[in-house]
Structure formats: structure tokens, C-alpha cells
Amino acid sequence: MYRENKIGIVIPAYNEELLILETLDGMPNYVDKMYVIDDCSKDKTLKLLKERQKIDNRIIIIHHETNKGLGQSLIDGYVKSKEDDIDITAVMAGDNQMHPDDLPALLDKIIDEDYDYVKGNRLLHQNIESMPTYRFLGNSLLTILTKFATGYYFSMDPQCGYTAIKNDVLKNIPIEKMTTGYGYNADILCMLNIQRYTVADVEVRPVYDREKSKIVLWKYIPKTSWILTKLFFRRLWQRYTVLDFHPLVLFYLVAFFNFMFILIPGTIRLFYMYFSTGEFPSTTFNITATTFLITIQLILFAIWMDMDYNKDPKRK
């Protein structure tokens, strides 16, 4: 128990025989439950877990008969935590990449400042240079896209999986519907934003040592970008249309109409007339250029309103 709160840790593990025991050994004594999800590992991960469970009754093993992905592992851990008498559930990877000394910072942010969900931010740490360049660049791109998708514009490093959430909040979001692959981190943020829950970042140290990332970057970024696009439209629909109404939806709608029915046809006609007749269609150009400027303004106003509507009420 940590400051009168029962703490559960969800630990996804896939082929982590090298580091899973170090992860468990480093777990603080105040952690009440460790939900370790073995996602059909092909190595000795499950065997090591069963052996360690005999001497540490805090360990609860959830075994997948088939590989279901990181998102499903987290879902199963969260669901089990909801069933138990836990106050705050955190997530720590099974590859010892998340330093246990940073866990109190996440928990304190929830306990002292009453945030609903707290996530790590490795970009705040002075040791950020240890993050591989390709990860940093990919992280930066996905950070920008995630801001639009989730509405938490002040949040950074959304790919960091070191998180903590109140179980009272966990019980009020459809966590079972979270994406089962990569992109889960943005999905849960989107769920939280729709319900207007508060989110905060805390500094955590980037740890890159013996673990091997299972992310194939050239596949991960396009796939995750598509997921973020869908989350963006889902958030606009559910938060600003179904649960409430905000004019920014109309701004985006008009901008989309302009793009599809004026800008694209106008641009096609512009080039077709120029290359087929050699004449420059000035009327088409003026209409297209004016519509382009109006569309940009609509999008910028919509973004500004979305940012203003999602200001963190706890931030000064």
C-alpha cells in the first residue's frame, strides 16, 4: 500500500526471459498486486513467472494461449485490476525499461493533485540523449498527431507506456474496447478526453539498455497514424456532437466540404485547362485560392477552440 492507496501494476510480457525477473525484483514493497500478462511467449518467460509466483504471492499470472498483442495484454490486466480491491493501477513493461524509482512521481500526482490519469514523459529528462535518434524522431511525429487525436494538446511523449490511472476512472471508460495492438496509448487518452478526465505528465527517465524494442518503425508509424486519424474523428463525434455540442465541429465540417468539393475539383480543373489549352483559368484560380485560404482559417480556428476547450484546469 502506498499512502493508504492499494497499488496494482500491469506488466505485459512477451519473450522477456532475460529481464522479467529483474523487473519483478525491482518492484517496490508497497505494490500490492502485480498482474503479469504472458502473451504466449515462446521462451521461458511463463516458466520463470510460475517459479517466482511460488515465493511472491503478489504475482498474478494471466496467460494467453495465442499471441494477442500489447493492447489486449493491457486490457486483460486492467480488467483483472478492476475486479480486485485496487485504488490505482500503473503499467510497467516487462523488459525493465521503466525505472521503479519513478513510480512515486506518478502516484503522487494522482494522490496530491487529484489527476485521473498520469503518464510518463521521457522528453523532460536530462538523459533524453540516451533515446535512439530514430525513436526520438518517430516519437516527435506521433506526439503531434496524438495531440490532435486525443485533445490533450499540453501532453508530450504519448508513446511512453509508463502510466497510472485511478481505478474509479478505469471503471467508467470502455477499456475492454481499447485497440489490441500498438496505438493503445492514444486510444485510452481519447476515451479519457471524451469523458473529460484530467491527464498530467510527469518526468521519467528514459532507460535503454539490454531490452530490444519489438516495434518495426516503418510499419508502426503508418499504422498508428491511421489509428490516430480514426480516433480524431471519433472524439469529435462523441464529445462535441453526441455528449455535447461545440461549433468547432461545424468549422471542421465546412473545411472538409471545401477540400473535397471545391479544392480538389478546382485544382484538377486548373491543371487540366492549363495543360490542355495552354490558357490559365483565372476565375478557377481565384475561387480555388480563396477557398484554400478560407479552409486554412477554418481549420486554425477549430484547432484553437479545441485547445481552449481542453485546457487543463489544474495547470496555472
CSV table of C-alpha atoms in Angstrom, one decimal:
chain,number,residue,atom,x,y,z
A,1,MET,CA,0.0,0.0,0.0
A,2,TYR,CA,1.3,3.5,-0.9
A,3,ARG,CA,0.0,6.4,1.2
A,4,GLU,CA,-3.2,4.5,2.1
A,5,ASN,CA,-3.8,3.5,-1.6
A,6,LYS,CA,-3.7,-0.1,-2.8
A,7,ILE,CA,-1.5,-0.2,-5.9
A,8,GLY,CA,-1.7,-2.7,-8.8
A,9,ILE,CA,0.9,-2.9,-11.6
A,10,VAL,CA,0.0,-4.3,-15.0
A,11,ILE,CA,3.1,-5.9,-16.5
A,12,PRO,CA,2.8,-7.1,-20.2
A,13,ALA,CA,5.4,-9.6,-21.1
A,14,TYR,CA,6.3,-11.3,-24.4
A,15,ASN,CA,9.5,-13.3,-24.7
A,16,GLU,CA,11.1,-11.5,-21.7
A,17,GLU,CA,13.1,-14.3,-20.1
A,18,LEU,CA,16.1,-12.1,-20.0
A,19,LEU,CA,14.6,-9.2,-18.0
A,20,ILE,CA,11.3,-10.2,-16.4
A,21,LEU,CA,12.8,-11.4,-13.1
A,22,GLU,CA,14.8,-8.1,-12.8
A,23,THR,CA,11.6,-6.2,-13.4
A,24,LEU,CA,9.8,-8.1,-10.7
A,25,ASP,CA,12.8,-7.9,-8.3
A,26,GLY,CA,12.8,-4.1,-8.7
A,27,MET,CA,9.1,-3.8,-7.8
A,28,PRO,CA,8.7,-1.7,-4.6
A,29,ASN,CA,7.3,-3.3,-1.5
A,30,TYR,CA,4.3,-1.0,-1.4
A,31,VAL,CA,2.9,-2.6,-4.6
A,32,ASP,CA,0.0,-4.8,-3.6
A,33,LYS,CA,-0.6,-6.8,-6.9
A,34,MET,CA,1.4,-7.5,-10.0
A,35,TYR,CA,-0.7,-8.6,-13.0
A,36,VAL,CA,1.8,-10.2,-15.3
A,37,ILE,CA,0.4,-11.0,-18.7
A,38,ASP,CA,2.3,-13.6,-20.7
A,39,ASP,CA,1.3,-13.0,-24.3
A,40,CYS,CA,2.1,-16.6,-25.5
A,41,SER,CA,5.8,-16.2,-25.1
A,42,LYS,CA,8.0,-18.7,-27.0
A,43,ASP,CA,10.8,-18.6,-24.5
A,44,LYS,CA,11.0,-19.4,-20.7
A,45,THR,CA,9.0,-16.3,-19.6
A,46,LEU,CA,6.0,-18.3,-18.3
A,47,LYS,CA,8.1,-20.9,-16.6
A,48,LEU,CA,10.1,-18.2,-14.8
A,49,LEU,CA,6.9,-16.4,-13.7
A,50,LYS,CA,5.4,-19.6,-12.3
A,51,GLU,CA,8.5,-20.2,-10.3
A,52,ARG,CA,8.6,-16.7,-8.9
A,53,GLN,CA,4.9,-16.8,-8.1
A,54,LYS,CA,5.6,-19.5,-5.5
A,55,ILE,CA,7.7,-17.1,-3.4
A,56,ASP,CA,5.8,-13.9,-4.2
A,57,ASN,CA,2.0,-14.1,-3.7
A,58,ARG,CA,1.6,-10.6,-5.2
A,59,ILE,CA,2.1,-12.0,-8.6
A,60,ILE,CA,-1.0,-12.9,-10.6
A,61,ILE,CA,-0.3,-14.6,-14.0
A,62,ILE,CA,-2.6,-14.1,-17.0
A,63,HIS,CA,-1.5,-16.4,-19.8
A,64,HIS,CA,-2.6,-16.1,-23.4
A,65,GLU,CA,-2.7,-19.3,-25.4
A,66,THR,CA,-2.2,-17.3,-28.6
A,67,ASN,CA,-0.4,-14.0,-29.1
A,68,LYS,CA,-3.0,-11.2,-28.8
A,69,GLY,CA,-0.8,-8.1,-28.9
A,70,LEU,CA,0.2,-5.5,-26.3
A,71,GLY,CA,-3.1,-3.7,-26.2
A,72,GLN,CA,-5.0,-6.9,-25.3
A,73,SER,CA,-2.4,-7.7,-22.6
A,74,LEU,CA,-3.1,-4.3,-21.0
A,75,ILE,CA,-6.9,-4.8,-21.3
A,76,ASP,CA,-6.7,-8.1,-19.5
A,77,GLY,CA,-4.5,-6.6,-16.8
A,78,TYR,CA,-6.8,-3.6,-16.4
A,79,VAL,CA,-9.9,-5.8,-16.2
A,80,LYS,CA,-8.4,-8.0,-13.6
A,81,SER,CA,-7.3,-4.9,-11.6
A,82,LYS,CA,-10.9,-3.6,-11.7
A,83,GLU,CA,-12.1,-6.8,-10.2
A,84,ASP,CA,-9.8,-6.5,-7.2
A,85,ASP,CA,-9.7,-4.0,-4.4
A,86,ILE,CA,-7.2,-1.7,-6.0
A,87,ASP,CA,-7.1,2.1,-5.9
A,88,ILE,CA,-4.5,3.0,-8.5
A,89,THR,CA,-3.3,0.8,-11.4
A,90,ALA,CA,0.0,1.5,-13.1
A,91,VAL,CA,1.7,0.0,-16.1
A,92,MET,CA,5.3,-1.1,-16.2
A,93,ALA,CA,6.9,-3.0,-19.1
A,94,GLY,CA,8.3,-6.5,-18.5
A,95,ASP,CA,11.6,-5.5,-20.1
A,96,ASN,CA,12.8,-3.4,-17.1
A,97,GLN,CA,12.7,-0.3,-19.3
A,98,MET,CA,10.7,1.7,-16.7
A,99,HIS,CA,12.6,2.6,-13.6
A,100,PRO,CA,10.7,1.8,-10.3
A,101,ASP,CA,12.1,4.9,-8.6
A,102,ASP,CA,9.9,7.0,-10.9
A,103,LEU,CA,6.7,5.3,-9.8
A,104,PRO,CA,6.1,7.5,-6.8
A,105,ALA,CA,6.1,10.6,-9.0
A,106,LEU,CA,3.1,9.2,-11.0
A,107,LEU,CA,1.3,8.1,-7.9
A,108,ASP,CA,1.9,11.4,-6.0
A,109,LYS,CA,0.4,13.3,-9.0
A,110,ILE,CA,-2.8,11.4,-8.6
A,111,ILE,CA,-2.9,11.5,-4.8
A,112,ASP,CA,-1.8,15.0,-4.2
A,113,GLU,CA,-3.3,16.8,-7.2
A,114,ASP,CA,-6.3,14.6,-7.9
A,115,TYR,CA,-5.4,13.9,-11.5
A,116,ASP,CA,-7.3,11.0,-13.1
A,117,TYR,CA,-4.5,9.6,-15.3
A,118,VAL,CA,-0.8,10.3,-15.2
A,119,LYS,CA,1.7,9.3,-17.8
A,120,GLY,CA,5.5,9.5,-18.0
A,121,ASN,CA,7.3,12.0,-20.2
A,122,ARG,CA,10.8,11.0,-21.1
A,123,LEU,CA,11.4,14.2,-23.1
A,124,LEU,CA,11.6,16.2,-19.8
A,125,HIS,CA,14.6,14.2,-18.6
A,126,GLN,CA,18.1,15.5,-18.9
A,127,ASN,CA,19.2,12.0,-20.1
A,128,ILE,CA,16.9,12.2,-23.2
A,129,GLU,CA,20.1,11.9,-25.3
A,130,SER,CA,20.1,8.2,-24.5
A,131,MET,CA,17.0,7.7,-26.6
A,132,PRO,CA,17.9,6.4,-30.0
A,133,THR,CA,17.6,9.1,-32.8
A,134,TYR,CA,15.1,7.0,-34.8
A,135,ARG,CA,12.9,6.6,-31.7
A,136,PHE,CA,13.1,10.4,-30.9
A,137,LEU,CA,12.1,11.4,-34.5
A,138,GLY,CA,9.3,8.9,-34.6
A,139,ASN,CA,8.1,9.9,-31.2
A,140,SER,CA,8.0,13.6,-32.2
A,141,LEU,CA,5.9,12.9,-35.2
A,142,LEU,CA,3.4,10.7,-33.3
A,143,THR,CA,3.3,13.3,-30.5
A,144,ILE,CA,1.9,15.9,-32.8
A,145,LEU,CA,-0.7,13.6,-34.3
A,146,THR,CA,-1.7,12.3,-30.9
A,147,LYS,CA,-2.4,15.8,-29.7
A,148,PHE,CA,-5.0,16.3,-32.4
A,149,ALA,CA,-6.4,12.8,-31.9
A,150,THR,CA,-6.8,13.0,-28.1
A,151,GLY,CA,-7.4,16.7,-27.4
A,152,TYR,CA,-4.6,16.7,-24.7
A,153,TYR,CA,-2.5,19.3,-26.5
A,154,PHE,CA,-0.3,20.0,-23.5
A,155,SER,CA,0.8,16.4,-23.2
A,156,MET,CA,4.1,15.1,-24.6
A,157,ASP,CA,5.7,11.8,-25.3
A,158,PRO,CA,2.4,9.8,-25.8
A,159,GLN,CA,4.3,6.7,-26.7
A,160,CYS,CA,5.6,6.3,-23.2
A,161,GLY,CA,3.8,3.4,-21.6
A,162,TYR,CA,4.6,4.2,-18.0
A,163,THR,CA,1.2,5.3,-16.7
A,164,ALA,CA,-1.1,5.3,-13.7
A,165,ILE,CA,-4.9,5.6,-13.5
A,166,LYS,CA,-7.5,5.8,-10.8
A,167,ASN,CA,-9.5,2.6,-10.7
A,168,ASP,CA,-12.6,4.7,-10.2
A,169,VAL,CA,-11.9,6.2,-13.6
A,170,LEU,CA,-10.9,2.9,-15.1
A,171,LYS,CA,-14.3,1.5,-14.3
A,172,ASN,CA,-16.0,4.4,-16.1
A,173,ILE,CA,-14.3,4.1,-19.5
A,174,PRO,CA,-14.9,1.2,-22.0
A,175,ILE,CA,-11.4,-0.2,-21.5
A,176,GLU,CA,-12.4,-3.5,-23.0
A,177,LYS,CA,-12.8,-1.8,-26.4
A,178,MET,CA,-9.3,-0.4,-26.4
A,179,THR,CA,-7.3,-1.3,-29.5
A,180,THR,CA,-5.5,-4.6,-29.1
A,181,GLY,CA,-2.3,-3.6,-30.9
A,182,TYR,CA,0.0,-0.6,-30.8
A,183,GLY,CA,-1.9,2.7,-30.6
A,184,TYR,CA,-3.5,1.7,-27.3
A,185,ASN,CA,-1.9,4.7,-25.5
A,186,ALA,CA,-3.7,7.2,-27.8
A,187,ASP,CA,-6.9,5.1,-27.6
A,188,ILE,CA,-7.1,5.3,-23.8
A,189,LEU,CA,-6.3,9.1,-23.9
A,190,CYS,CA,-9.2,9.5,-26.4
A,191,MET,CA,-11.6,7.7,-24.0
A,192,LEU,CA,-10.5,9.9,-21.1
A,193,ASN,CA,-10.9,13.1,-23.2
A,194,ILE,CA,-14.4,12.1,-24.2
A,195,GLN,CA,-15.4,11.8,-20.6
A,196,ARG,CA,-13.5,15.0,-19.6
A,197,TYR,CA,-11.0,13.3,-17.3
A,198,THR,CA,-7.8,15.2,-16.3
A,199,VAL,CA,-4.4,14.0,-17.5
A,200,ALA,CA,-0.9,15.0,-16.4
A,201,ASP,CA,2.7,14.3,-17.5
A,202,VAL,CA,5.5,13.6,-15.0
A,203,GLU,CA,9.2,13.3,-15.8
A,204,VAL,CA,10.5,9.8,-16.0
A,205,ARG,CA,14.0,8.7,-17.1
A,206,PRO,CA,14.5,7.0,-20.5
A,207,VAL,CA,16.0,3.6,-19.9
A,208,TYR,CA,17.6,2.0,-23.0
A,209,ASP,CA,20.0,-0.8,-22.1
A,210,ARG,CA,19.6,-4.5,-22.9
A,211,GLU,CA,16.0,-4.5,-23.9
A,212,LYS,CA,15.1,-4.9,-27.6
A,213,SER,CA,12.2,-2.9,-29.0
A,214,LYS,CA,9.6,-5.1,-30.8
A,215,ILE,CA,8.5,-2.1,-32.8
A,216,VAL,CA,9.2,-2.1,-36.5
A,217,LEU,CA,9.2,1.7,-37.1
A,218,TRP,CA,8.4,1.7,-40.8
A,219,LYS,CA,5.3,-0.3,-40.1
A,220,TYR,CA,4.4,1.2,-36.8
A,221,ILE,CA,4.2,4.9,-37.8
A,222,PRO,CA,1.8,4.5,-40.8
A,223,LYS,CA,-0.4,2.0,-38.9
A,224,THR,CA,-0.5,4.2,-35.8
A,225,SER,CA,-1.2,7.4,-37.9
A,226,TRP,CA,-4.3,5.7,-39.4
A,227,ILE,CA,-5.4,4.8,-35.9
A,228,LEU,CA,-4.9,8.4,-34.7
A,229,THR,CA,-6.9,9.7,-37.6
A,230,LYS,CA,-9.9,7.4,-36.7
A,231,LEU,CA,-9.6,8.4,-33.0
A,232,PHE,CA,-9.7,12.1,-34.0
A,233,PHE,CA,-13.0,11.8,-35.8
A,234,ARG,CA,-14.4,9.5,-33.1
A,235,ARG,CA,-13.5,12.1,-30.4
A,236,LEU,CA,-15.1,14.9,-32.4
A,237,TRP,CA,-18.3,13.0,-32.9
A,238,GLN,CA,-18.7,11.6,-29.4
A,239,ARG,CA,-17.6,14.6,-27.4
A,240,TYR,CA,-18.7,17.5,-29.5
A,241,THR,CA,-21.8,16.1,-31.1
A,242,VAL,CA,-23.2,13.2,-29.0
A,243,LEU,CA,-22.4,14.2,-25.4
A,244,ASP,CA,-22.2,18.0,-26.0
A,245,PHE,CA,-22.2,20.4,-28.9
A,246,HIS,CA,-19.4,22.8,-29.9
A,247,PRO,CA,-19.2,24.9,-33.1
A,248,LEU,CA,-15.7,23.6,-33.9
A,249,VAL,CA,-17.4,20.6,-35.4
A,250,LEU,CA,-19.0,22.9,-38.0
A,251,PHE,CA,-15.7,24.5,-38.8
A,252,TYR,CA,-14.1,21.1,-39.5
A,253,LEU,CA,-17.2,20.0,-41.5
A,254,VAL,CA,-17.1,23.1,-43.7
A,255,ALA,CA,-13.4,22.7,-44.2
A,256,PHE,CA,-13.8,19.1,-45.2
A,257,PHE,CA,-16.6,20.1,-47.6
A,258,ASN,CA,-14.4,22.8,-49.2
A,259,PHE,CA,-11.5,20.4,-49.5
A,260,MET,CA,-13.5,17.6,-51.1
A,261,PHE,CA,-15.8,19.6,-53.4
A,262,ILE,CA,-14.0,22.8,-54.2
A,263,LEU,CA,-10.3,22.5,-53.7
A,264,ILE,CA,-9.7,19.1,-55.3
A,265,PRO,CA,-12.0,19.6,-58.3
A,266,GLY,CA,-10.7,23.2,-58.7
A,267,THR,CA,-7.1,22.1,-58.7
A,268,ILE,CA,-7.8,19.3,-61.2
A,269,ARG,CA,-9.6,21.8,-63.5
A,270,LEU,CA,-6.8,24.3,-63.1
A,271,PHE,CA,-4.1,21.9,-64.3
A,272,TYR,CA,-6.3,20.3,-66.9
A,273,MET,CA,-7.2,23.7,-68.6
A,274,TYR,CA,-3.6,24.9,-68.4
A,275,PHE,CA,-2.0,21.8,-69.9
A,276,SER,CA,-4.8,21.0,-72.5
A,277,THR,CA,-5.4,24.5,-73.8
A,278,GLY,CA,-2.4,26.5,-72.7
A,279,GLU,CA,-4.7,29.1,-71.1
A,280,PHE,CA,-4.6,30.0,-67.4
A,281,PRO,CA,-8.2,29.9,-66.0
A,282,SER,CA,-8.1,32.9,-63.8
A,283,THR,CA,-11.6,32.5,-62.4
A,284,THR,CA,-11.0,28.9,-61.3
A,285,PHE,CA,-7.7,30.0,-59.8
A,286,ASN,CA,-9.3,32.8,-57.8
A,287,ILE,CA,-12.1,30.6,-56.5
A,288,THR,CA,-9.6,27.8,-55.6
A,289,ALA,CA,-7.1,30.2,-53.9
A,290,THR,CA,-9.9,32.0,-51.9
A,291,THR,CA,-11.4,28.7,-50.8
A,292,PHE,CA,-7.9,27.4,-49.8
A,293,LEU,CA,-7.4,30.5,-47.5
A,294,ILE,CA,-10.8,30.2,-46.0
A,295,THR,CA,-10.3,26.5,-45.4
A,296,ILE,CA,-7.0,27.1,-43.6
A,297,GLN,CA,-8.6,29.7,-41.4
A,298,LEU,CA,-11.5,27.4,-40.5
A,299,ILE,CA,-9.1,24.6,-39.5
A,300,LEU,CA,-6.9,27.0,-37.5
A,301,PHE,CA,-10.0,28.4,-35.7
A,302,ALA,CA,-11.2,24.9,-35.0
A,303,ILE,CA,-7.8,23.8,-33.5
A,304,TRP,CA,-7.7,27.0,-31.4
A,305,MET,CA,-11.2,26.3,-30.0
A,306,ASP,CA,-10.3,22.6,-29.4
A,307,MET,CA,-7.2,23.7,-27.5
A,308,ASP,CA,-9.0,26.3,-25.4
A,309,TYR,CA,-11.8,23.8,-24.6
A,310,ASN,CA,-9.3,21.2,-23.4
A,311,LYS,CA,-7.1,23.4,-21.2
A,312,ASP,CA,-6.0,21.6,-18.0
A,313,PRO,CA,-8.0,23.3,-15.2
A,314,LYS,CA,-5.3,22.3,-12.7
A,315,ARG,CA,-2.4,24.0,-14.7
A,316,LYS,CA,-1.6,27.6,-13.8
